[in-house]
Amino acid sequence: MKFFAAALSLAAVLVPQVAAHYRWTSLIVNGTTTTAYQYVKPYTNINSPVTDVSSTGFTCNIGASSAPGIAWAKAGSVIGFASDIPISHPGVINVYMAKVPSGQTAASFTGTGNVWFKVSQLSAVTNGGTSITFPADSITSYTFTIPSKLAPGDYLVRIEHIALHGASTFGGAQFYIHVFGTGTSNPTSLVNIPGVYTGNEPGILINIYWPIPPTYTQPGPAVWA
Ligand SMILES: *[C@@H]1O[C@H](CO)[C@@H](O)[C@H](O)[C@H]1NC(C)=O
């Protein structure tokens, strides 16, 4: 595993990494971790983070193709992603969902356009400058609750872990679900991916080592509640 010197991170922008990396490979639904890439879109970029936040590969990783299946998940239930190996870099997690436009299916939709809303995040913990910790360190799964008021339909779900040890590197994955339930709400504050980040956000272009940041600003929009 290669780490960058702390002093570099403030000036470095989107430093590519050469190292073995964790991947989000499986959907967790109904308390079960499903087979790798059963509901997660496979991609050709096996071992590298996506570092260009403006690239089409930032939507759902580079070389993404259709997943074999669409999982049914009830609004208000817990779903999540499992990774192949533990998260090995300090960083934060965002989870976005996108409703599949009419005329398309979760299998055909690539996630382009102003369609994404944030459903969950796992940020850094700061305390005014004496320490910064990352609750996502070493985890092998991340779960969250699908908002119970969310209207039924086909959705894409996208998870990213933003690694902050070298200023910024990214690993993304996406899966397909079909949400069912009695909700009627559709989020209105939507973002494009790519487009949601410039890479210059205070929570992305950050030196997490010295001086210790007194606060941390999670990148992206607020969680839709
Ligand atoms: C999850 O459980 C629901 C019943 O609440 C079922 O309809 C659905 O098919 C299950 N999803 C998967 C992927 O097993």
Coordinates of N, CA and C and ligand atoms in Angstrom, one line a residue:
M1 N 0.9 -1.2 0.0 CA 0.0 0.0 0.0 C 0.9 1.2 0.0
K2 N 0.6 2.2 -0.9 CA 1.4 3.3 -1.0 C 0.7 4.5 -0.3
F3 N 1.4 5.2 0.5 CA 0.8 6.4 1.1 C 1.6 7.7 0.7
F4 N 0.9 8.8 0.6 CA 1.6 10.0 0.3 C 2.0 10.7 1.6
A5 N 3.1 11.4 1.5 CA 3.5 12.2 2.7 C 2.5 13.3 3.0
A6 N 2.3 13.5 4.2 CA 1.2 14.4 4.6 C 1.4 15.8 4.0
A7 N 2.6 16.2 3.9 CA 2.9 17.6 3.5 C 2.4 17.8 2.0
L8 N 2.3 16.7 1.3 CA 1.9 16.9 -0.1 C 0.4 17.1 -0.3
S9 N -0.3 16.7 0.7 CA -1.7 16.6 0.4 C -2.4 17.9 0.2
L10 N -1.9 18.9 0.8 CA -2.6 20.2 0.6 C -2.5 20.7 -0.8
A11 N -1.3 20.5 -1.4 CA -1.1 21.0 -2.8 C -1.6 20.0 -3.8
A12 N -1.6 18.8 -3.5 CA -1.9 17.8 -4.5 C -3.4 17.8 -4.9
V13 N -3.6 17.7 -6.2 CA -5.0 17.6 -6.7 C -5.2 16.3 -7.4
L14 N -6.1 15.5 -6.9 CA -6.5 14.3 -7.6 C -5.3 13.4 -8.0
V15 N -4.5 13.1 -6.9 CA -3.3 12.3 -7.1 C -3.7 10.8 -7.4
P16 N -3.3 10.3 -8.6 CA -3.6 8.9 -8.8 C -2.8 7.9 -7.9
Q17 N -3.4 6.8 -7.6 CA -2.8 5.9 -6.7 C -2.4 4.6 -7.4
V18 N -1.4 4.0 -7.0 CA -1.0 2.7 -7.6 C -1.0 1.7 -6.3
A19 N -2.0 1.0 -6.1 CA -2.1 0.2 -4.9 C -3.3 -0.7 -5.0
A20 N -3.3 -1.8 -4.2 CA -4.5 -2.6 -4.1 C -5.6 -1.8 -3.5
H21 N -6.8 -1.9 -4.0 CA -7.9 -1.1 -3.5 C -9.1 -1.9 -3.2
Y22 N -9.8 -1.4 -2.2 CA -11.1 -2.0 -1.8 C -12.1 -1.6 -2.9
R23 N -13.1 -2.5 -3.1 CA -14.2 -2.3 -4.0 C -15.5 -2.6 -3.4
W24 N -16.5 -1.9 -3.7 CA -17.9 -2.2 -3.2 C -18.4 -3.2 -4.2
T25 N -18.6 -4.4 -3.8 CA -18.9 -5.5 -4.8 C -20.3 -6.0 -4.6
S26 N -20.9 -5.9 -3.4 CA -22.2 -6.6 -3.2 C -23.2 -5.7 -2.6
L27 N -24.5 -6.0 -2.9 CA -25.6 -5.3 -2.3 C -26.0 -6.1 -1.1
I28 N -26.3 -5.4 0.0 CA -26.9 -6.0 1.2 C -28.4 -5.6 1.2
V29 N -29.2 -6.6 1.2 CA -30.7 -6.4 1.2 C -31.3 -7.5 2.1
N30 N -32.4 -7.1 2.8 CA -33.1 -8.0 3.7 C -32.1 -8.8 4.6
G31 N -31.1 -8.1 5.1 CA -30.1 -8.7 6.0 C -29.2 -9.6 5.4
T32 N -29.1 -9.8 4.1 CA -28.3 -10.7 3.4 C -27.3 -10.0 2.5
T33 N -26.0 -10.4 2.5 CA -25.1 -9.9 1.5 C -25.2 -10.8 0.3
T34 N -25.6 -10.2 -0.8 CA -25.8 -10.9 -2.0 C -24.4 -11.2 -2.7
T35 N -24.5 -12.0 -3.7 CA -23.3 -12.4 -4.5 C -22.7 -11.1 -5.1
A36 N -21.3 -11.1 -5.2 CA -20.6 -10.0 -5.8 C -21.1 -9.8 -7.2
Y37 N -21.5 -8.6 -7.6 CA -21.9 -8.1 -8.9 C -23.2 -8.8 -9.4
Q38 N -24.0 -9.3 -8.4 CA -25.3 -9.8 -8.8 C -26.2 -8.6 -9.0
Y39 N -26.1 -7.6 -8.2 CA -26.9 -6.4 -8.4 C -26.1 -5.2 -8.5
V40 N -24.7 -5.3 -8.4 CA -23.8 -4.2 -8.6 C -23.3 -4.2 -10.0
K41 N -23.2 -3.0 -10.6 CA -22.7 -2.9 -12.0 C -21.2 -3.3 -12.0
P42 N -20.9 -4.3 -12.8 CA -19.4 -4.6 -13.0 C -18.8 -3.4 -13.8
Y43 N -17.5 -3.3 -13.6 CA -16.7 -2.3 -14.4 C -15.4 -2.8 -14.7
T44 N -14.7 -2.2 -15.7 CA -13.4 -2.6 -16.1 C -12.3 -2.1 -15.3
N45 N -12.5 -1.0 -14.6 CA -11.5 -0.4 -13.7 C -11.4 -1.2 -12.4
I46 N -10.6 -2.2 -12.4 CA -10.6 -3.1 -11.3 C -9.9 -2.6 -10.0
N47 N -8.8 -1.9 -10.2 CA -7.9 -1.7 -9.1 C -7.5 -0.3 -8.8
S48 N -8.2 0.7 -9.5 CA -7.8 2.1 -9.3 C -9.0 2.9 -8.8
P49 N -8.7 3.9 -8.0 CA -9.8 4.9 -7.7 C -10.1 5.7 -9.0
V50 N -11.3 6.3 -9.1 CA -11.6 7.2 -10.1 C -11.2 8.6 -9.6
T51 N -10.2 9.2 -10.2 CA -9.7 10.5 -9.7 C -10.2 11.7 -10.4
D52 N -10.8 11.5 -11.6 CA -11.3 12.7 -12.3 C -12.8 12.9 -12.0
V53 N -13.1 13.9 -11.2 CA -14.5 14.0 -10.7 C -15.4 14.6 -11.8
S54 N -14.8 14.9 -13.0 CA -15.7 15.4 -14.1 C -15.8 14.4 -15.2
S55 N -15.2 13.2 -15.0 CA -15.3 12.2 -16.1 C -16.6 11.4 -16.0
T56 N -17.0 10.8 -17.1 CA -18.2 10.0 -17.1 C -18.0 8.8 -16.2
G57 N -16.8 8.3 -16.1 CA -16.5 7.2 -15.2 C -16.8 7.5 -13.8
F58 N -17.0 8.8 -13.4 CA -17.2 9.1 -12.0 C -18.7 8.8 -11.6
T59 N -19.5 8.6 -12.6 CA -20.9 8.3 -12.3 C -21.0 6.9 -11.7
C60 N -20.4 5.9 -12.3 CA -20.5 4.5 -11.9 C -19.3 3.7 -12.2
N61 N -18.2 4.4 -12.0 CA -16.8 3.8 -12.3 C -16.6 3.6 -13.8
I62 N -15.3 3.3 -14.1 CA -14.9 3.3 -15.5 C -15.2 2.0 -16.1
G63 N -15.9 2.0 -17.3 CA -16.2 0.8 -18.0 C -17.4 0.0 -17.4
A64 N -18.3 0.8 -16.8 CA -19.4 0.1 -16.1 C -20.4 -0.5 -17.2
S65 N -20.9 -1.7 -16.9 CA -21.9 -2.3 -17.7 C -23.0 -2.8 -16.8
S66 N -24.0 -3.4 -17.5 CA -25.3 -3.7 -16.7 C -25.0 -4.8 -15.7
A67 N -25.7 -4.7 -14.6 CA -25.7 -5.7 -13.6 C -26.7 -6.8 -14.0
P68 N -26.5 -8.0 -13.6 CA -27.4 -9.1 -14.0 C -28.8 -8.9 -13.5
G69 N -28.9 -8.3 -12.3 CA -30.3 -8.3 -11.7 C -30.7 -7.0 -11.1
I70 N -32.0 -6.9 -10.8 CA -32.5 -5.7 -10.1 C -33.1 -6.3 -8.8
A71 N -32.7 -5.7 -7.7 CA -33.1 -6.2 -6.4 C -34.4 -5.4 -6.0
W72 N -35.3 -6.1 -5.4 CA -36.5 -5.4 -4.9 C -36.2 -5.1 -3.4
A73 N -36.5 -3.9 -3.0 CA -36.2 -3.5 -1.7 C -37.3 -2.5 -1.2
K74 N -37.8 -2.7 0.0 CA -38.9 -2.0 0.5 C -38.5 -0.6 1.0
A75 N -39.2 0.5 0.6 CA -38.9 1.8 1.2 C -39.0 1.6 2.7
G76 N -38.1 2.3 3.5 CA -38.0 2.2 4.9 C -37.2 1.0 5.4
S77 N -36.7 0.1 4.5 CA -35.9 -1.0 4.9 C -34.4 -0.6 4.8
V78 N -33.6 -1.4 5.4 CA -32.1 -1.2 5.4 C -31.5 -1.9 4.3
I79 N -30.7 -1.2 3.5 CA -29.9 -1.8 2.4 C -28.5 -1.3 2.6
G80 N -27.6 -1.8 1.8 CA -26.2 -1.3 1.9 C -25.3 -2.0 0.9
F81 N -24.0 -1.7 1.1 CA -23.0 -2.3 0.2 C -22.0 -3.0 1.1
A82 N -21.4 -4.1 0.6 CA -20.3 -4.8 1.2 C -19.1 -4.6 0.3
S83 N -17.9 -4.5 0.9 CA -16.7 -4.4 0.1 C -15.9 -5.7 0.1
D84 N -15.0 -5.8 -0.9 CA -14.2 -7.0 -0.9 C -13.1 -7.1 0.1
I85 N -12.5 -6.0 0.5 CA -11.5 -6.0 1.6 C -11.9 -4.7 2.4
P86 N -11.3 -4.6 3.7 CA -11.6 -3.5 4.5 C -11.2 -2.2 3.9
I87 N -11.9 -1.1 4.2 CA -11.5 0.2 3.7 C -10.1 0.6 4.3
S88 N -9.2 0.9 3.5 CA -7.8 1.0 3.9 C -7.2 2.4 3.9
H89 N -8.1 3.4 3.5 CA -7.6 4.7 3.5 C -8.5 5.6 4.4
P90 N -8.0 6.6 5.0 CA -8.9 7.5 5.8 C -9.8 8.3 4.8
G91 N -11.1 8.4 5.1 CA -12.0 9.1 4.2 C -13.4 9.0 4.6
V92 N -14.3 9.5 3.7 CA -15.7 9.6 4.1 C -16.6 9.0 3.0
I93 N -17.8 8.6 3.4 CA -18.7 7.9 2.5 C -19.9 8.8 2.2
N94 N -20.4 8.8 0.9 CA -21.6 9.4 0.5 C -22.4 8.3 -0.3
V95 N -23.7 8.2 -0.1 CA -24.6 7.4 -0.9 C -25.7 8.2 -1.5
Y96 N -25.8 8.1 -2.8 CA -26.7 8.8 -3.6 C -27.7 7.8 -4.3
M97 N -28.9 8.3 -4.6 CA -29.9 7.5 -5.3 C -30.4 8.3 -6.5
A98 N -30.8 7.7 -7.6 CA -31.4 8.4 -8.7 C -32.6 7.6 -9.2
K99 N -33.7 8.3 -9.4 CA -34.8 7.6 -10.0 C -34.6 7.4 -11.5
V100 N -34.9 6.2 -11.9 CA -34.8 5.9 -13.4 C -35.9 6.7 -14.1
P101 N -35.6 7.4 -15.2 CA -36.6 8.2 -15.9 C -37.6 7.2 -16.6
S102 N -38.8 7.7 -16.8 CA -39.8 6.9 -17.5 C -39.3 6.6 -18.9
G103 N -39.6 5.4 -19.4 CA -39.1 5.0 -20.7 C -37.8 4.2 -20.6
Q104 N -37.2 4.2 -19.4 CA -36.0 3.4 -19.2 C -36.1 2.5 -18.0
T105 N -35.2 1.5 -17.9 CA -35.2 0.6 -16.8 C -34.0 0.8 -16.0
A106 N -33.9 0.2 -14.8 CA -32.7 0.3 -14.0 C -31.6 -0.4 -14.7
A107 N -31.9 -1.3 -15.6 CA -30.8 -2.0 -16.3 C -30.2 -1.1 -17.4
S108 N -31.1 -0.3 -18.1 CA -30.6 0.5 -19.2 C -30.0 1.9 -18.8
F109 N -30.5 2.4 -17.7 CA -30.2 3.8 -17.3 C -28.8 3.9 -16.8
T110 N -28.0 4.9 -17.3 CA -26.6 5.0 -16.9 C -26.4 6.1 -15.8
G111 N -27.5 6.8 -15.4 CA -27.3 7.7 -14.3 C -26.9 9.1 -14.8
T112 N -27.1 9.4 -16.1 CA -26.8 10.7 -16.6 C -27.9 11.7 -16.2
G113 N -27.5 13.0 -16.1 CA -28.5 14.1 -15.9 C -28.6 14.5 -14.4
N114 N -29.5 15.4 -14.2 CA -29.8 16.0 -12.9 C -30.7 15.1 -12.2
V115 N -30.3 14.0 -11.7 CA -31.1 12.9 -11.2 C -30.8 12.5 -9.8
W116 N -29.7 12.9 -9.2 CA -29.2 12.2 -8.0 C -29.5 13.0 -6.7
F117 N -29.9 12.3 -5.7 CA -30.1 12.9 -4.4 C -29.3 12.1 -3.3
K118 N -28.9 12.7 -2.3 CA -28.1 12.0 -1.3 C -29.0 11.4 -0.2
V119 N -28.8 10.1 0.1 CA -29.6 9.4 1.1 C -28.8 9.1 2.4
S120 N -27.5 9.1 2.3 CA -26.8 8.8 3.5 C -25.3 9.3 3.4
Q121 N -24.7 9.5 4.6 CA -23.3 9.9 4.6 C -22.6 9.5 5.9
L122 N -21.3 9.2 5.8 CA -20.6 8.9 7.0 C -19.4 9.8 6.9
S123 N -19.4 10.9 7.8 CA -18.4 12.0 7.7 C -17.2 11.7 8.6
A124 N -16.3 12.7 8.7 CA -15.2 12.7 9.7 C -15.7 13.2 11.0
V125 N -15.0 12.8 12.1 CA -15.3 13.4 13.4 C -14.1 14.3 13.8
T126 N -14.5 15.5 14.1 CA -13.5 16.5 14.5 C -13.9 17.1 15.9
N127 N -12.9 17.7 16.5 CA -13.2 18.3 17.8 C -12.5 19.6 18.0
G128 N -12.4 20.4 17.0 CA -11.8 21.7 17.1 C -10.3 21.8 16.9
G129 N -9.7 20.7 16.5 CA -8.3 20.8 16.1 C -7.4 19.9 16.9
T130 N -7.8 19.1 17.8 CA -6.9 18.1 18.5 C -6.9 16.8 17.9
S131 N -8.0 16.4 17.1 CA -7.9 15.1 16.5 C -9.0 15.1 15.3
I132 N -8.7 14.2 14.3 CA -9.7 14.0 13.3 C -9.7 12.5 13.1
T133 N -10.9 11.9 13.2 CA -11.0 10.4 13.0 C -12.1 10.2 11.9
F134 N -12.0 9.0 11.3 CA -12.8 8.6 10.2 C -13.5 7.3 10.6
P135 N -14.8 7.4 10.9 CA -15.6 6.1 11.3 C -15.6 5.1 10.2
A136 N -15.3 5.5 8.9 CA -15.3 4.5 7.8 C -14.1 3.7 7.8
D137 N -13.1 4.0 8.6 CA -11.8 3.2 8.6 C -12.1 1.7 8.9
S138 N -11.5 0.9 8.1 CA -11.5 -0.6 8.3 C -12.9 -1.3 8.2
I139 N -13.9 -0.6 7.8 CA -15.2 -1.2 7.7 C -15.3 -2.1 6.4
T140 N -16.1 -3.1 6.4 CA -16.3 -3.9 5.2 C -17.7 -3.9 4.7
S141 N -18.6 -3.1 5.3 CA -19.9 -2.9 4.8 C -20.5 -1.5 5.3
Y142 N -21.4 -1.0 4.6 CA -22.1 0.2 5.0 C -23.6 0.1 4.7
T143 N -24.4 0.3 5.7 CA -25.8 0.2 5.4 C -26.6 1.5 5.8
F144 N -27.7 1.6 5.3 CA -28.6 2.8 5.5 C -30.0 2.5 5.2
T145 N -30.9 3.4 5.6 CA -32.3 3.1 5.5 C -32.8 3.9 4.2
I146 N -33.5 3.1 3.3 CA -34.2 3.8 2.2 C -35.3 4.7 2.8
P147 N -35.4 6.0 2.5 CA -36.4 6.8 3.1 C -37.8 6.2 2.9
S148 N -38.6 6.1 3.9 CA -39.9 5.4 3.8 C -40.9 6.1 3.0
K149 N -40.7 7.5 2.9 CA -41.6 8.3 2.1 C -41.3 8.3 0.6
L150 N -40.2 7.6 0.2 CA -39.8 7.6 -1.2 C -40.8 6.9 -2.1
A151 N -41.2 7.5 -3.2 CA -42.1 6.9 -4.1 C -41.6 5.6 -4.7
P152 N -42.4 4.6 -4.9 CA -41.9 3.4 -5.6 C -41.4 3.7 -7.0
G153 N -40.5 2.8 -7.4 CA -40.0 2.9 -8.8 C -38.6 2.2 -8.9
D154 N -38.0 2.3 -10.1 CA -36.7 1.8 -10.3 C -35.7 2.9 -9.9
Y155 N -34.7 2.6 -9.2 CA -33.6 3.5 -8.8 C -32.3 2.9 -9.0
L156 N -31.3 3.8 -9.2 CA -29.9 3.4 -9.1 C -29.4 3.9 -7.7
V157 N -28.6 3.2 -7.1 CA -28.0 3.6 -5.8 C -26.5 3.6 -6.0
R158 N -25.8 4.7 -5.6 CA -24.4 4.8 -5.8 C -23.7 5.1 -4.5
I159 N -22.6 4.4 -4.2 CA -21.8 4.7 -3.0 C -20.4 5.1 -3.5
E160 N -19.9 6.0 -2.7 CA -18.5 6.4 -2.9 C -17.8 6.5 -1.6
H161 N -16.5 6.1 -1.6 CA -15.6 6.4 -0.4 C -14.6 7.4 -1.0
I162 N -14.6 8.6 -0.4 CA -13.6 9.6 -0.8 C -12.4 9.5 0.1
A163 N -11.3 9.0 -0.5 CA -10.1 8.8 0.3 C -9.3 10.1 0.4
L164 N -8.9 10.5 1.6 CA -8.4 11.8 1.8 C -6.9 11.9 2.1
H165 N -6.3 10.7 2.1 CA -4.9 10.7 2.5 C -3.9 11.3 1.5
G166 N -4.3 11.4 0.2 CA -3.5 12.0 -0.8 C -4.2 13.2 -1.4
A167 N -4.9 14.0 -0.6 CA -5.8 15.1 -1.0 C -7.1 14.6 -1.5
S168 N -7.1 13.7 -2.5 CA -8.4 13.1 -2.9 C -8.2 12.0 -3.9
T169 N -8.8 10.9 -3.6 CA -9.0 9.8 -4.6 C -10.4 9.3 -4.3
F170 N -10.9 8.6 -5.3 CA -12.3 8.2 -5.2 C -12.5 6.7 -5.6
G171 N -13.4 6.1 -5.0 CA -13.8 4.8 -5.4 C -15.3 4.7 -5.4
G172 N -15.9 4.3 -6.5 CA -17.4 4.4 -6.6 C -17.9 3.0 -7.0
A173 N -19.2 2.8 -6.8 CA -19.9 1.6 -7.2 C -21.4 2.0 -7.3
Q174 N -22.1 1.2 -8.0 CA -23.5 1.5 -8.1 C -24.3 0.2 -8.2
F175 N -25.5 0.2 -7.7 CA -26.3 -1.0 -7.9 C -27.7 -0.6 -8.3
Y176 N -28.4 -1.6 -8.7 CA -29.8 -1.4 -9.1 C -30.8 -1.9 -8.0
I177 N -31.8 -1.1 -7.7 CA -32.8 -1.6 -6.9 C -34.2 -1.2 -7.5
H178 N -35.2 -1.9 -7.1 CA -36.5 -1.5 -7.4 C -37.2 -1.3 -6.0
V179 N -37.5 0.0 -5.7 CA -38.1 0.3 -4.4 C -39.6 0.1 -4.5
F180 N -40.2 -0.6 -3.5 CA -41.6 -0.7 -3.4 C -42.0 -0.2 -2.0
G181 N -43.3 0.1 -1.9 CA -43.8 0.6 -0.6 C -44.9 1.6 -0.9
T182 N -45.2 2.4 0.1 CA -46.4 3.2 0.1 C -46.0 4.7 0.0
G183 N -44.7 5.0 -0.1 CA -44.3 6.4 -0.2 C -44.8 7.1 -1.4
T184 N -44.9 8.4 -1.3 CA -45.3 9.2 -2.5 C -44.4 10.4 -2.8
S185 N -43.3 10.5 -2.1 CA -42.4 11.7 -2.2 C -41.3 11.4 -3.3
N186 N -41.0 12.5 -4.0 CA -39.9 12.5 -4.9 C -39.0 13.7 -4.6
P187 N -37.7 13.4 -4.3 CA -36.8 14.6 -4.0 C -36.8 15.6 -5.1
T188 N -36.6 16.8 -4.7 CA -36.6 17.9 -5.7 C -35.2 18.5 -5.9
S189 N -34.3 18.5 -4.9 CA -33.0 19.0 -5.0 C -32.1 18.0 -5.6
L190 N -31.9 18.0 -6.9 CA -31.1 16.9 -7.5 C -29.8 17.5 -8.1
V191 N -28.8 16.6 -8.2 CA -27.5 16.9 -8.7 C -27.1 16.0 -9.8
N192 N -26.1 16.5 -10.6 CA -25.5 15.7 -11.6 C -24.3 15.0 -11.1
I193 N -24.0 13.7 -11.5 CA -22.8 13.0 -11.2 C -22.3 12.4 -12.5
P194 N -21.2 12.9 -13.1 CA -20.3 14.0 -12.6 C -20.9 15.4 -12.6
G195 N -20.3 16.3 -11.8 CA -20.8 17.6 -11.7 C -21.0 18.0 -10.2
V196 N -21.3 17.0 -9.4 CA -21.6 17.4 -8.0 C -20.3 17.9 -7.3
Y197 N -19.2 17.5 -7.7 CA -17.9 18.0 -7.1 C -17.0 18.7 -8.2
T198 N -16.3 19.7 -7.7 CA -15.2 20.2 -8.6 C -13.9 19.7 -8.2
G199 N -13.8 19.1 -7.0 CA -12.5 18.6 -6.5 C -11.8 19.7 -5.6
N200 N -12.4 20.9 -5.6 CA -11.8 22.0 -4.7 C -12.6 22.2 -3.5
E201 N -13.6 21.3 -3.2 CA -14.4 21.5 -2.0 C -13.5 21.4 -0.7
P202 N -13.9 22.1 0.4 CA -13.0 22.1 1.6 C -13.0 20.7 2.2
G203 N -13.9 19.8 1.9 CA -13.9 18.4 2.4 C -13.2 17.5 1.5
I204 N -12.7 18.0 0.3 CA -12.0 17.1 -0.6 C -10.5 17.5 -0.8
L205 N -10.3 18.8 -1.0 CA -9.0 19.3 -1.1 C -8.5 19.8 0.3
I206 N -8.1 18.8 1.0 CA -7.8 19.0 2.5 C -6.6 18.3 2.9
N207 N -5.9 18.9 3.8 CA -4.8 18.2 4.5 C -5.3 17.7 5.8
I208 N -5.5 16.4 6.0 CA -6.1 15.8 7.2 C -5.0 15.6 8.3
Y209 N -3.8 15.9 8.0 CA -2.7 15.6 8.9 C -2.2 16.7 9.8
W210 N -1.9 17.8 9.1 CA -1.3 19.0 9.9 C -1.5 20.2 9.1
P211 N -2.0 21.3 9.7 CA -2.6 21.3 11.1 C -3.9 20.4 11.1
I212 N -4.2 19.8 12.2 CA -5.4 19.0 12.3 C -6.6 19.9 12.0
P213 N -7.5 19.5 11.1 CA -8.6 20.4 10.8 C -9.5 20.5 12.0
P214 N -9.9 21.8 12.4 CA -10.8 21.9 13.5 C -12.2 21.4 13.2
T215 N -12.6 21.5 11.9 CA -14.0 21.0 11.5 C -13.8 20.3 10.2
Y216 N -14.8 19.6 9.8 CA -14.8 18.9 8.5 C -16.2 19.2 7.8
T217 N -16.1 19.5 6.5 CA -17.3 19.8 5.8 C -17.5 18.7 4.8
Q218 N -18.6 17.9 5.0 CA -18.9 16.7 4.1 C -19.2 17.2 2.7
P219 N -18.5 16.7 1.7 CA -18.8 17.1 0.3 C -20.2 16.7 -0.2
G220 N -20.7 17.4 -1.0 CA -22.0 17.1 -1.6 C -23.2 17.8 -0.9
P221 N -24.4 17.6 -1.4 CA -25.6 18.2 -0.9 C -26.0 17.6 0.5
A222 N -27.0 18.2 1.1 CA -27.5 17.6 2.4 C -28.2 16.3 2.1
V223 N -28.3 15.4 3.1 CA -29.0 14.2 2.9 C -30.5 14.5 2.8
W224 N -31.2 13.9 1.9 CA -32.6 14.1 1.7 C -33.4 13.3 2.8
A225 N -34.1 14.0 3.6 CA -34.8 13.4 4.7 C -36.3 13.5 4.6
Ligands
LIG1 C1 -36.6 -8.5 0.2 O1 -37.8 -8.8 0.9 C2 -39.0 -8.4 0.2 C3 -40.2 -8.7 1.2 O2 -40.2 -7.6 2.1 C4 -39.1 -9.2 -1.1 O3 -40.3 -8.8 -1.8 C5 -37.9 -8.9 -1.9 O4 -37.9 -9.7 -3.1 C6 -36.6 -9.2 -1.1 N1 -35.5 -8.7 -2.0 C7 -34.4 -9.5 -2.3 C8 -33.4 -9.0 -3.2 O5 -34.3 -10.7 -1.9

